[in-house]
Coordinates of C-alpha atoms in Angstrom, one line a residue:
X1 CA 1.8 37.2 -3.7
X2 CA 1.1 37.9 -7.1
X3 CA 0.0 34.9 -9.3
X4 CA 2.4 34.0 -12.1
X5 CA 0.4 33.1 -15.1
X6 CA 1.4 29.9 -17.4
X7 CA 2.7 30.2 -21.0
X8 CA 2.4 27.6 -24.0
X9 CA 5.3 26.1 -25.2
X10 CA 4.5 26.0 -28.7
X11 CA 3.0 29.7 -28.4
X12 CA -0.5 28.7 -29.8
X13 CA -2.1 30.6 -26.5
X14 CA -1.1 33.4 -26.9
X15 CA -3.2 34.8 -23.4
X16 CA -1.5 33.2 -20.3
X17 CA -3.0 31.5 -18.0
X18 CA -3.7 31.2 -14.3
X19 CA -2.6 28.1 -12.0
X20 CA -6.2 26.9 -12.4
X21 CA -6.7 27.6 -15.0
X22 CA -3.8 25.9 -17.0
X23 CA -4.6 22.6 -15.1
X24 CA -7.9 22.4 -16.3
X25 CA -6.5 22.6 -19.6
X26 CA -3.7 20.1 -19.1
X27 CA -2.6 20.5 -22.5
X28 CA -2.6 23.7 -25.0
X29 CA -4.6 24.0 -28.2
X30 CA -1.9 22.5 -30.7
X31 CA -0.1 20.0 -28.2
X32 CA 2.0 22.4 -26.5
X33 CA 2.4 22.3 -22.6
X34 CA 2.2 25.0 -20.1
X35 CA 5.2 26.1 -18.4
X36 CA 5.1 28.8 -15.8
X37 CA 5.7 32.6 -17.1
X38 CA 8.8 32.9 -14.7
X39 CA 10.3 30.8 -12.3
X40 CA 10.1 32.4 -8.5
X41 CA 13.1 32.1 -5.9
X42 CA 13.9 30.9 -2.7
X43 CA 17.2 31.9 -0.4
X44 CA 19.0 29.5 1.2
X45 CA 17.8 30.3 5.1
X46 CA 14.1 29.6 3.9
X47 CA 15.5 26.2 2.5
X48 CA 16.9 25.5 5.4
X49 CA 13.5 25.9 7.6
X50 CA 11.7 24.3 5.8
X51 CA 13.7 20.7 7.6
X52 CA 11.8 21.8 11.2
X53 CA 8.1 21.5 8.7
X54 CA 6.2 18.7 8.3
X55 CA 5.6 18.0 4.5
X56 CA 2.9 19.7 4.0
X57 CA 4.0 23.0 5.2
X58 CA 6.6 22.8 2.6
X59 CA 4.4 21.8 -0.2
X60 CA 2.5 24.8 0.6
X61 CA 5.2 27.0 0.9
X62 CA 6.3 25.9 -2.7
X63 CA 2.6 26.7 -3.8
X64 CA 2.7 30.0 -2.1
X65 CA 6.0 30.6 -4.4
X66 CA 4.6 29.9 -7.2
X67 CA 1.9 32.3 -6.7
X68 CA -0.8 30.1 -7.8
X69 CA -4.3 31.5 -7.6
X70 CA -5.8 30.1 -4.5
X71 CA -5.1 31.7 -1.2
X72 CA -2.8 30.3 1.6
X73 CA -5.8 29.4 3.8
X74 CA -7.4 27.6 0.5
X75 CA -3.5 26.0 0.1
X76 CA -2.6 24.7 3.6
X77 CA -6.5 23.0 3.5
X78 CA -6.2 21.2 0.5
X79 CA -2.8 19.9 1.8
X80 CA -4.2 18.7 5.0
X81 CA -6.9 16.7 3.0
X82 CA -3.6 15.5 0.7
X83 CA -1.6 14.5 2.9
X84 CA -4.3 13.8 5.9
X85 CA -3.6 9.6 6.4
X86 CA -2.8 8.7 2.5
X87 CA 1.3 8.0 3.4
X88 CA 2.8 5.8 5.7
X89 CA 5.6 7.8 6.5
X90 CA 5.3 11.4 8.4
X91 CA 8.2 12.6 6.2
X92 CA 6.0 11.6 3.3
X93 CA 9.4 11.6 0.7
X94 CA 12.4 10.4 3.9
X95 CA 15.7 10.7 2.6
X96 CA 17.8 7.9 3.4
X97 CA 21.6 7.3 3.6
X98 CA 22.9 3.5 1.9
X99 CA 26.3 3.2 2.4
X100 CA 29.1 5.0 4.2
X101 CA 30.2 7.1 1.0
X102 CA 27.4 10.0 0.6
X103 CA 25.0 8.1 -1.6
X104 CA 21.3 8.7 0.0
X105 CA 17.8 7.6 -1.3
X106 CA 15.0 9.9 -1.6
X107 CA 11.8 7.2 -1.2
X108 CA 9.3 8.2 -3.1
X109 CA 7.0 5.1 -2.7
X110 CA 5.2 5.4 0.5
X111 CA 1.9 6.8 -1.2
X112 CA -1.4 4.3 -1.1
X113 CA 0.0 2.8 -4.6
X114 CA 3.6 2.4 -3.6
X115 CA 5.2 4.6 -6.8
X116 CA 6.0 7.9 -6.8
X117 CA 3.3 8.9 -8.8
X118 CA 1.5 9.6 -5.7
X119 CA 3.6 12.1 -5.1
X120 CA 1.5 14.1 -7.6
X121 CA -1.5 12.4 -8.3
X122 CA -2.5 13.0 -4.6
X123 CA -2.2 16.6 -5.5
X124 CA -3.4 17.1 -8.6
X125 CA -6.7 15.9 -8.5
X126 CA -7.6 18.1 -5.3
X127 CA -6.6 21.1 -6.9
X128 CA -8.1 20.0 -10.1
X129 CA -11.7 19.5 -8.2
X130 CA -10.6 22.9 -6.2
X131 CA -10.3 24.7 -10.0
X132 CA -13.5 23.4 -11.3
X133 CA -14.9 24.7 -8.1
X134 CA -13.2 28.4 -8.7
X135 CA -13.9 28.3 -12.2
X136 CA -17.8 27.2 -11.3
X137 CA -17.6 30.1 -8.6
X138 CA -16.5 32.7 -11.2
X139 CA -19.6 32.2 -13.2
X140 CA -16.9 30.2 -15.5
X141 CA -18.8 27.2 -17.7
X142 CA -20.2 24.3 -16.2
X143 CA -19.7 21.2 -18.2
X144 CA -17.7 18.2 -16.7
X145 CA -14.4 16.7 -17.4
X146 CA -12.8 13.5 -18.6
X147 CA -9.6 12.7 -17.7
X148 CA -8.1 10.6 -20.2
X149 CA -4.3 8.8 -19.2
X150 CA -2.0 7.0 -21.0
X151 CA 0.0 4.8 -18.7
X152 CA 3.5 2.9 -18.7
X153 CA 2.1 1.4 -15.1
X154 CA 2.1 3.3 -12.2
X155 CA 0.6 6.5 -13.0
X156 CA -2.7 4.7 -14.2
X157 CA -3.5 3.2 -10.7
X158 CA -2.1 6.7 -9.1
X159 CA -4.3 8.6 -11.2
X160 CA -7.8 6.4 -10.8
X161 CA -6.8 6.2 -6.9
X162 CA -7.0 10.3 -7.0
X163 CA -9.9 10.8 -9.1
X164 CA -11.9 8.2 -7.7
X165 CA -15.8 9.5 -7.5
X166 CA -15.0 13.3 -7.5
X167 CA -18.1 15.9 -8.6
X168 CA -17.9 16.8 -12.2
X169 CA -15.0 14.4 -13.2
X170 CA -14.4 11.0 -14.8
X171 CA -11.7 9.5 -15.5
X172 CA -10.2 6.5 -18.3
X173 CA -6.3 5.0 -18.2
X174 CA -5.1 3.8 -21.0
X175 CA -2.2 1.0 -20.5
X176 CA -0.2 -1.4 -22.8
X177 CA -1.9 -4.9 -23.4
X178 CA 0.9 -7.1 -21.7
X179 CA 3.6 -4.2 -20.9
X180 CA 2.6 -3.8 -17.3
X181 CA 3.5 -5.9 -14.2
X182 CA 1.2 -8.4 -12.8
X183 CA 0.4 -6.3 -9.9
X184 CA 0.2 -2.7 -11.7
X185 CA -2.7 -4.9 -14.0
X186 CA -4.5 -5.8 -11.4
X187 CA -4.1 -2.5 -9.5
X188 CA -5.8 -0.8 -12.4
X189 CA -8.0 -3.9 -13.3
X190 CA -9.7 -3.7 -9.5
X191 CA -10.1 -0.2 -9.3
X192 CA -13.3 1.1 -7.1
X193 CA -15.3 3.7 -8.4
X194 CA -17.9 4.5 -10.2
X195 CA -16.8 7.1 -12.5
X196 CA -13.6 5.2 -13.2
X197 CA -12.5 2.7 -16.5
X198 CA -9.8 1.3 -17.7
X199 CA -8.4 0.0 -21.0
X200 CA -5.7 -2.3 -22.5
X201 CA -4.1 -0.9 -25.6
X202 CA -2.6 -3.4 -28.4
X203 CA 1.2 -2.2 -28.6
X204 CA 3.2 0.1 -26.7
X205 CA 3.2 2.8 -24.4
X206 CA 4.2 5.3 -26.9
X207 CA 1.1 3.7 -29.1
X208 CA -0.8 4.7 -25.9
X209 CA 0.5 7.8 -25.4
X210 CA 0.4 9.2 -29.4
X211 CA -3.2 8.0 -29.6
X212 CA -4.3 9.6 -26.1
X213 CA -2.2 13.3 -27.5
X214 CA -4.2 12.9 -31.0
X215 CA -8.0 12.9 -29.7
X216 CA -6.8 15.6 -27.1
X217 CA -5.8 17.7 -30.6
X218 CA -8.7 16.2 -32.6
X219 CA -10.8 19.4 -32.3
X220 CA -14.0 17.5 -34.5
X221 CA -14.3 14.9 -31.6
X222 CA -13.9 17.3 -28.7
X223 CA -16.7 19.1 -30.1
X224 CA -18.6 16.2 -30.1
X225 CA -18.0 15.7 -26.6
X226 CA -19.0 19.2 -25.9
X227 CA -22.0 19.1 -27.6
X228 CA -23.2 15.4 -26.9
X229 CA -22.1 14.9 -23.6
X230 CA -21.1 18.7 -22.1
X231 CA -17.7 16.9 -21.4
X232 CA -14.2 18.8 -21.8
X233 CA -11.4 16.3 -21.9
X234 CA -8.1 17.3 -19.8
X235 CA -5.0 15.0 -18.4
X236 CA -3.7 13.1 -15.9
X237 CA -0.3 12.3 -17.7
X238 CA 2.6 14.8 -16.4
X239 CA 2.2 17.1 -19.8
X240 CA 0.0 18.2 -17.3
X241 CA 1.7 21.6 -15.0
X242 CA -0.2 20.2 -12.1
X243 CA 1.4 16.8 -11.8
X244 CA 4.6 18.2 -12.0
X245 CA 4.6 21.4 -9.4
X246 CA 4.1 18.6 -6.7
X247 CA 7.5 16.8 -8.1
X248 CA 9.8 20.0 -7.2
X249 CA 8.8 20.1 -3.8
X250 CA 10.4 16.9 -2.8
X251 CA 13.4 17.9 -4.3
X252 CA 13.2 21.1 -2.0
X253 CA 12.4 18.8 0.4
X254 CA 14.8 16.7 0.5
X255 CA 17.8 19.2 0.5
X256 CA 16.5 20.8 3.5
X257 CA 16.9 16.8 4.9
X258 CA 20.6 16.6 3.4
X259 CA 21.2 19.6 5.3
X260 CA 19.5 18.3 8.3
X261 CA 20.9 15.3 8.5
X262 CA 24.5 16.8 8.3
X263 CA 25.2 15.5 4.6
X264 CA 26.1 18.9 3.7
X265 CA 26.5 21.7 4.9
X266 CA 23.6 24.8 4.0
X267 CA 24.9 25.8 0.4
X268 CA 26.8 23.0 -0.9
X269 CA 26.1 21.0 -3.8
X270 CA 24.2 17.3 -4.2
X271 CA 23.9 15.8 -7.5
X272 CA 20.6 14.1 -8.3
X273 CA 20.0 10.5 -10.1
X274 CA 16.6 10.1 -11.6
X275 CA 15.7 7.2 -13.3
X276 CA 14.3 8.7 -16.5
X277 CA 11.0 7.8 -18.9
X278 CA 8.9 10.8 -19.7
X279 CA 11.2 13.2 -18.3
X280 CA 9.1 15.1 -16.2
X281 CA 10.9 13.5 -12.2
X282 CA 13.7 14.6 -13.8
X283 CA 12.7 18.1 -15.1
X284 CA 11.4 18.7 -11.5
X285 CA 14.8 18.6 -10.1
X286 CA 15.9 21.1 -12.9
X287 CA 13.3 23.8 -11.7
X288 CA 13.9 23.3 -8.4
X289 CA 17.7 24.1 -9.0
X290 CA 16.7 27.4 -11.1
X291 CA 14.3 28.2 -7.9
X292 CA 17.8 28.6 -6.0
X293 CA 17.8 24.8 -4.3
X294 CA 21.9 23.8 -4.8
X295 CA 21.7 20.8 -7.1
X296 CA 25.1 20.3 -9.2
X297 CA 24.8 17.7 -11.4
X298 CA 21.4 16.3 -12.7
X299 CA 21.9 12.4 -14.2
X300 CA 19.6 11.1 -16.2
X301 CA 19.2 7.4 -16.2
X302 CA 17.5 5.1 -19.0
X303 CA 17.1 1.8 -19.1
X304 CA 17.6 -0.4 -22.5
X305 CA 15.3 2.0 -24.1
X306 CA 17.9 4.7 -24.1
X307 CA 16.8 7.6 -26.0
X308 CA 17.0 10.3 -23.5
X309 CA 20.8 9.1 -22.9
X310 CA 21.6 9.4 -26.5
X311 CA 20.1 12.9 -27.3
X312 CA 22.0 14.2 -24.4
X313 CA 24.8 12.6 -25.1
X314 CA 24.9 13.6 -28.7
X315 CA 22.0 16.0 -29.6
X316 CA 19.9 13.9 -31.8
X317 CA 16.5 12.6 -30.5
X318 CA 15.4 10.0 -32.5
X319 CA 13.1 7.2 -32.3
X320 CA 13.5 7.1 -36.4
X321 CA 14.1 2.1 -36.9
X322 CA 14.4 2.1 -32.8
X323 CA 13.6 -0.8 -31.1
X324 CA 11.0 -0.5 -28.3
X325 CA 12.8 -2.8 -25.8
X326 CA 10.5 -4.5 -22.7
X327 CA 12.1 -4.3 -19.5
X328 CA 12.1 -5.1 -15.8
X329 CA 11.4 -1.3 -15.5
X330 CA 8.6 -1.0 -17.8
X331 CA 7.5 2.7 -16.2
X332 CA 11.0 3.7 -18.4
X333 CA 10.0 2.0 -20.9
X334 CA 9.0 5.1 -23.3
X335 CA 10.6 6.3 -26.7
X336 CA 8.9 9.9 -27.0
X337 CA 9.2 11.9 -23.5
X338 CA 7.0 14.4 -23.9
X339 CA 8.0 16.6 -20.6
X340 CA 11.4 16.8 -22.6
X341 CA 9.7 19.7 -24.8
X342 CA 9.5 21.7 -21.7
X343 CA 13.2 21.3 -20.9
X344 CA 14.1 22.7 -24.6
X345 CA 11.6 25.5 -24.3
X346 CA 13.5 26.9 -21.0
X347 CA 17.2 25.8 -22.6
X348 CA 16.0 27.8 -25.8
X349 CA 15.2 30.8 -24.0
X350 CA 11.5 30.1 -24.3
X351 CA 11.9 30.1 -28.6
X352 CA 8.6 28.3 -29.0
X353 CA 8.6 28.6 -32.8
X354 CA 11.8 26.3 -32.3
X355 CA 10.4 23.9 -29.9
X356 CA 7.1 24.0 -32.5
X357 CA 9.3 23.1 -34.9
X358 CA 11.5 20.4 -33.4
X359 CA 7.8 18.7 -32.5
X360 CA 6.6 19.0 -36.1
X361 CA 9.8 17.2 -37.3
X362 CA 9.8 14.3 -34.6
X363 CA 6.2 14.0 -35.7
X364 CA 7.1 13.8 -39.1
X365 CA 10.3 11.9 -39.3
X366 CA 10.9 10.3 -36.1
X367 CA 14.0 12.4 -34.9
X368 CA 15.0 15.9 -34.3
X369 CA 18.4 17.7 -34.0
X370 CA 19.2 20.7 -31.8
X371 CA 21.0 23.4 -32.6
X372 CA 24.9 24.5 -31.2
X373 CA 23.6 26.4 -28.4
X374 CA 20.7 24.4 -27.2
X375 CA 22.9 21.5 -26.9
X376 CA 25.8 23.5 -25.0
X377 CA 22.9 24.2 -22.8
X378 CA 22.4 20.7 -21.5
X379 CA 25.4 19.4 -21.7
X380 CA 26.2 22.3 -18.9
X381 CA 23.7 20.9 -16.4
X382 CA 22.8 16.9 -17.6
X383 CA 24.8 13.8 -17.5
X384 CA 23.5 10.7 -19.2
X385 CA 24.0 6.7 -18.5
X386 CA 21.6 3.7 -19.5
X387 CA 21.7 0.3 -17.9
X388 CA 20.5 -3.0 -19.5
X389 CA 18.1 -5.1 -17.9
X390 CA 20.8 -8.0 -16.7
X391 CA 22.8 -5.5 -15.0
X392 CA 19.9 -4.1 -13.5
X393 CA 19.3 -7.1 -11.9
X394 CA 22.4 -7.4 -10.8
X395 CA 22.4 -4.4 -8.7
X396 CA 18.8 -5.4 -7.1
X397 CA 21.3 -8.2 -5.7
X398 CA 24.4 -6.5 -5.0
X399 CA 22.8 -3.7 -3.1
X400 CA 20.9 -6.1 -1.4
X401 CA 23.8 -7.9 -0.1
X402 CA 26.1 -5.4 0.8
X403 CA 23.7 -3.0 2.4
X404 CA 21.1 -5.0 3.2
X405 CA 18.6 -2.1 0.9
X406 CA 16.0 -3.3 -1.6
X407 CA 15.6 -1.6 -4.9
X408 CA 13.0 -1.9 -7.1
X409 CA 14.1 -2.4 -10.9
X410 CA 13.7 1.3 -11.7
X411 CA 15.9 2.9 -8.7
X412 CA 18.4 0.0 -9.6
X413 CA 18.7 1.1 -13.1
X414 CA 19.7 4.7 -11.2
X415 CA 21.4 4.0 -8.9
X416 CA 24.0 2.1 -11.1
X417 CA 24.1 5.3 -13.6
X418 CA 25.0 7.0 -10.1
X419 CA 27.8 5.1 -9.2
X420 CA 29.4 5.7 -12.6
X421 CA 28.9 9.4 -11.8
X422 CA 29.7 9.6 -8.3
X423 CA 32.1 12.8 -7.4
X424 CA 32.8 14.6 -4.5
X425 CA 29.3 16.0 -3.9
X426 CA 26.8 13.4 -1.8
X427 CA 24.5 11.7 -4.2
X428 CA 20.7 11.7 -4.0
X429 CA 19.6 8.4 -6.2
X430 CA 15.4 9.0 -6.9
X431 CA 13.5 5.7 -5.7
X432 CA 10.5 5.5 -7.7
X433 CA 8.6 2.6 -6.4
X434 CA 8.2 0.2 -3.6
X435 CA 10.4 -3.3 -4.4
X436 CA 7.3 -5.0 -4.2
X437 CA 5.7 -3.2 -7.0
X438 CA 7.8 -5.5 -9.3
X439 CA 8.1 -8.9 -7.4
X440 CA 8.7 -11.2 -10.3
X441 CA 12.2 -8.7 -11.4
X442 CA 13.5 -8.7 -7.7
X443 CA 12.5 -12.7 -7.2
X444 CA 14.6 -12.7 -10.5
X445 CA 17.3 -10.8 -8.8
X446 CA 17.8 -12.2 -5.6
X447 CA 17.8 -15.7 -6.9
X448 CA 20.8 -15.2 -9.7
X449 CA 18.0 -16.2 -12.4
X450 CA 19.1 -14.4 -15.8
X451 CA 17.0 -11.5 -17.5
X452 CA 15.3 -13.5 -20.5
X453 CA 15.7 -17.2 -19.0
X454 CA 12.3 -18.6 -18.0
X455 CA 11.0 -18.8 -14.3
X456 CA 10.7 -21.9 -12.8
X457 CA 7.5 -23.7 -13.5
X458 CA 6.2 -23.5 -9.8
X459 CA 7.3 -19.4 -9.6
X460 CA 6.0 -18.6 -12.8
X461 CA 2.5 -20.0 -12.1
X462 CA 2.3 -17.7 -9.0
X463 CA 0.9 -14.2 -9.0
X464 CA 2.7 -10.9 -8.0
X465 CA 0.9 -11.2 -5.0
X466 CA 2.3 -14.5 -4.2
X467 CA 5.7 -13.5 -5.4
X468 CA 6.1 -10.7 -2.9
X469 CA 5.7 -12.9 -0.4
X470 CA 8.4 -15.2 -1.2
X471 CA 10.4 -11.8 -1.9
X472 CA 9.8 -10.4 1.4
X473 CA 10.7 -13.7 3.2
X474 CA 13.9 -14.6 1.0
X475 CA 15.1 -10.9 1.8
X476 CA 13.9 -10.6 5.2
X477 CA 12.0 -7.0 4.9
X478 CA 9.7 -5.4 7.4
X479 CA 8.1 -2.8 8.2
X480 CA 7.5 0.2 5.6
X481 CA 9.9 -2.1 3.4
X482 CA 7.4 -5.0 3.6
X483 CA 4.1 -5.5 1.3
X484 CA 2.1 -3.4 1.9
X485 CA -1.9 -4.4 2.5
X486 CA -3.0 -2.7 -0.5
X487 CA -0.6 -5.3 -2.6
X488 CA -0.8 -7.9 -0.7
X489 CA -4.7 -8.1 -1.1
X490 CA -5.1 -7.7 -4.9
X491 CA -5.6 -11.1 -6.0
X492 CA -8.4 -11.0 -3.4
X493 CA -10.0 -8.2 -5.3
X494 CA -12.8 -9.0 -8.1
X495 CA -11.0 -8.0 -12.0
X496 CA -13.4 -5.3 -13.2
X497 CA -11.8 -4.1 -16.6
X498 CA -10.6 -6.9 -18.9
X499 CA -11.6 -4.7 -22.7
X500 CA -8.6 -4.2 -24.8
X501 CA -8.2 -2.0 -27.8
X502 CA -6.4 -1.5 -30.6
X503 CA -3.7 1.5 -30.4
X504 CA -5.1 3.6 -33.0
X505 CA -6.5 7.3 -32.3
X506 CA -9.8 6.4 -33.7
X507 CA -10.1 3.0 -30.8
X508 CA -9.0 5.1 -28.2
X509 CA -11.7 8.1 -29.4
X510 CA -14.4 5.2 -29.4
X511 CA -13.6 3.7 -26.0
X512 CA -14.0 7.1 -24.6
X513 CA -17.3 7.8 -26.3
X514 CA -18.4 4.1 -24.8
X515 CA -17.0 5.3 -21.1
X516 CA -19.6 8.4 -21.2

């Protein structure tokens, strides 16, 4: 098959690019992102056969579609290596029915850091080692390659956890100083490896995740690197085109389950809930509906920090006297969604002067307003709910004790939106971490103890570690929905990054330069 070649949303590269090659980059010259040049198809029979393959035979099948730039030999061996022993599930992404009234969970937790990050970040750096090799092969340049993340929580300890100690490639996370979970701290704060670091950030993600975008478009300091170091800088974050190719195939994935499992029948309709920060789960489910895979309606679900649900709602983004809100779902925890640029670049029919445009006034105001059309656009294939964080808590319980299931705070926060959207189509609700990811929230939940009111002295003094425990025997959980080693074990493991910065580009540009 013919490879499709990648196009900048903000039109600044103006040559298109290969698979590879794109992520490499991660992000275009100018801070657009790479979407592909056209989106291929798939018929409903080959949906359908996909239920008899295990997971990595549909992941590559997807690949294949795409027409990415490696050959199916190259493809089905990088998947074996992917998905090799890393999940504890065969189905990799099991689709699960709660209830008796067509409302199923699609787990996407069972990876080696129990969040659905995984889900990419055990792909994307294989094929990213896999492209340097290519591009090496080619006669291409030969300098190395920092990966540089900004992190709400999980994708930090996904991403170190995939790049640990590959050839030609080191990698530095970037997290909010106090915004994280105990146990996504010390996931990141005990990572192994030796081309691995990790630094707090005084404020916010989005102070993370601004700084990180301005050194990646600071082209004085990338020279630098490039000339003092022979070190490119890419990403880890879902701006880049490799972290989210992996995120459509579940969603193919799990329809051929639905249909499998006799939820529907081959060519009706599910809706999909996705609990909703940086937009990029969501957008997923969008391109795998445009591939030909029969989603109806797409939800999006916020938490407290609602801006997605507003600008679809209304057709204003704006983060213009906002309050940043901390939650028990601090992954959704974001104001500025950056994978939402590539949604209005396909919605505009690919107008990237608009798109540029819409950027440069978010940038420079804090808020942005699409036009007529653009907004008739997604309000034909998104809905929108937000949940705040005492009702999330409340459905951590309720779901608990009428089905006996465990949520995490995130999936909670969706799977409430979902209920309030429920029609006659079966319901996939998008579980993006294991419960125990987020022990202190669930203790919270099970034991009626309001969001904002103080823990009691004796559980507030004990770790996430120690919380789980109590969790898991207060809830009775076992097997894959019991702690898993690799959580269980962390306040075993020696802290080896403590160094926090302040969230300005210039600290994050000097941490870097102090990581090489």
């Amino acid at each position: 098959m013919d490879s499709i070649r990648y196009v900048d949303t903000r039109g600044v590269v103006t040559q298109p690019l290969k698979f590879s090659e794109a992520v490499i980059k991660g992000i275009a010259p100018g801070g657009g992102l790479f979407v592909p040049q056209e989106i291929p198809s798939v018929t409903l029979d080959e949906i359908a056969s996909l239920a008899g393959m295990p997971y990595k035979q549909q992941a590559a099948f997807v690949y294949e579609r795409f027409g990415i730039d490696f050959e199916r030999e190259e493809i089905d061996a990088l998947f074996d290596i992917i998905y090799g022993d890393n999940f504890d599930t065969p189905a990799i992404a099991p689709v699960v029915p709660v209830g008796e009234d067509g409302t199923y969970v699609l787990e996407l937790w069972h990876g080696p850091t129990s969040a659905f990050k995984d889900m990419a970040l055990q792909c994307l750096p294989v094929f990213f080692s896999a492209s340097i090799d290519k591009q090496r092969a080619a006669g291409g340049p030969g300098h190395d390659y920092l990966i540089a993340v900004a992190t709400s929580g999980d994708t930090g300890k996904a991403a170190l956890a995939g790049f640990k100690d590959r050839d030609h490639i080191s990698i530095v996370v970037f997290y909010p100083d106090g915004g994280v979970s105990d146990i996504q701290y010390k996931q990141m704060a005990t990572q192994e490896g030796g081309n691995v670091c990790v630094y707090g950030v005084r404020g916010n993600f989005d102070d993370c995740q601004t700084s990180v975008k301005r050194m990646f478009n600071d082209k004085e300091f990338n020279e630098v690197l490039a000339a003092s170091d022979n070190v490119v800088l890419s990403s880890a974050n879902s701006i880049n085109w490799g972290r989210l190719m992996p995120q459509i195939v579940y969603y193919v994935s799990a329809y051929s389950q639905m249909v499998a499992q006799g939820a529907l029948e081959l060519g009706e309709p599910m809706d999909v809930t996705v609990p909703t920060g940086n937009f990029g789960n969501i957008l997923a489910s969008w391109y795998a509906k445009q591939m030909g895979v029969p989603i109806g309606t797409i939800v999006c679900a916020s938490n407290a920090n609602r801006v997605l649900t507003d600008f679809i709602q209304e057709g204003t983004y704006s983060i213009e006297d906002r309050e940043f809100v901390l939650t028990s779902s601090p992954s959704m925890d974001i104001l500025i969604s950056s994978n939402l640029e590539r949604q209005l670049f396909e919605l505009t029919g690919r107008d990237a002067a608009k798109v540029a445009g819409w950027m440069a006034e978010l940038s420079a105001t804090g808020r942005f307003t699409i036009d007529d059309a653009t907004y008739a656009a997604f309000a034909n294939q998104y809905r929108a709910g937000s949940v705040g964080d005492q009702e999330s808590l409340d459905t951590i319980k309720e779901v608990m004790d009428e089905y006996g299931y465990l949520l995490d705070p995130h999936t909670a926060v969706a799977w409430k939106v979902a209920r309030r959207n429920k029609g006659a189509n079966p319901m996939l609700v998008v579980s993006t971490a294991r419960w125990a990811k987020f022990g202190g929230a669930v203790y919270r939940a099970l034991a009626g103890i309001p969001a904002g009111q103080e823990l009691p002295a004796e559980v507030a003094s004990l770790t996430g570690a120690q919380l789980n425990r109590k969790v898991a025997q207060m809830a009775g959980v076992t097997g894959t929905y019991a702690v898993p080693p690799s959580l269980d074990q962390l306040d075993e493991m020696p802290i080896r990054f403590t160094e926090v910065v302040d969230g300005t580009t210039a600290a994050v540009e000097a941490a870097v330069k102090a990581t090489l």
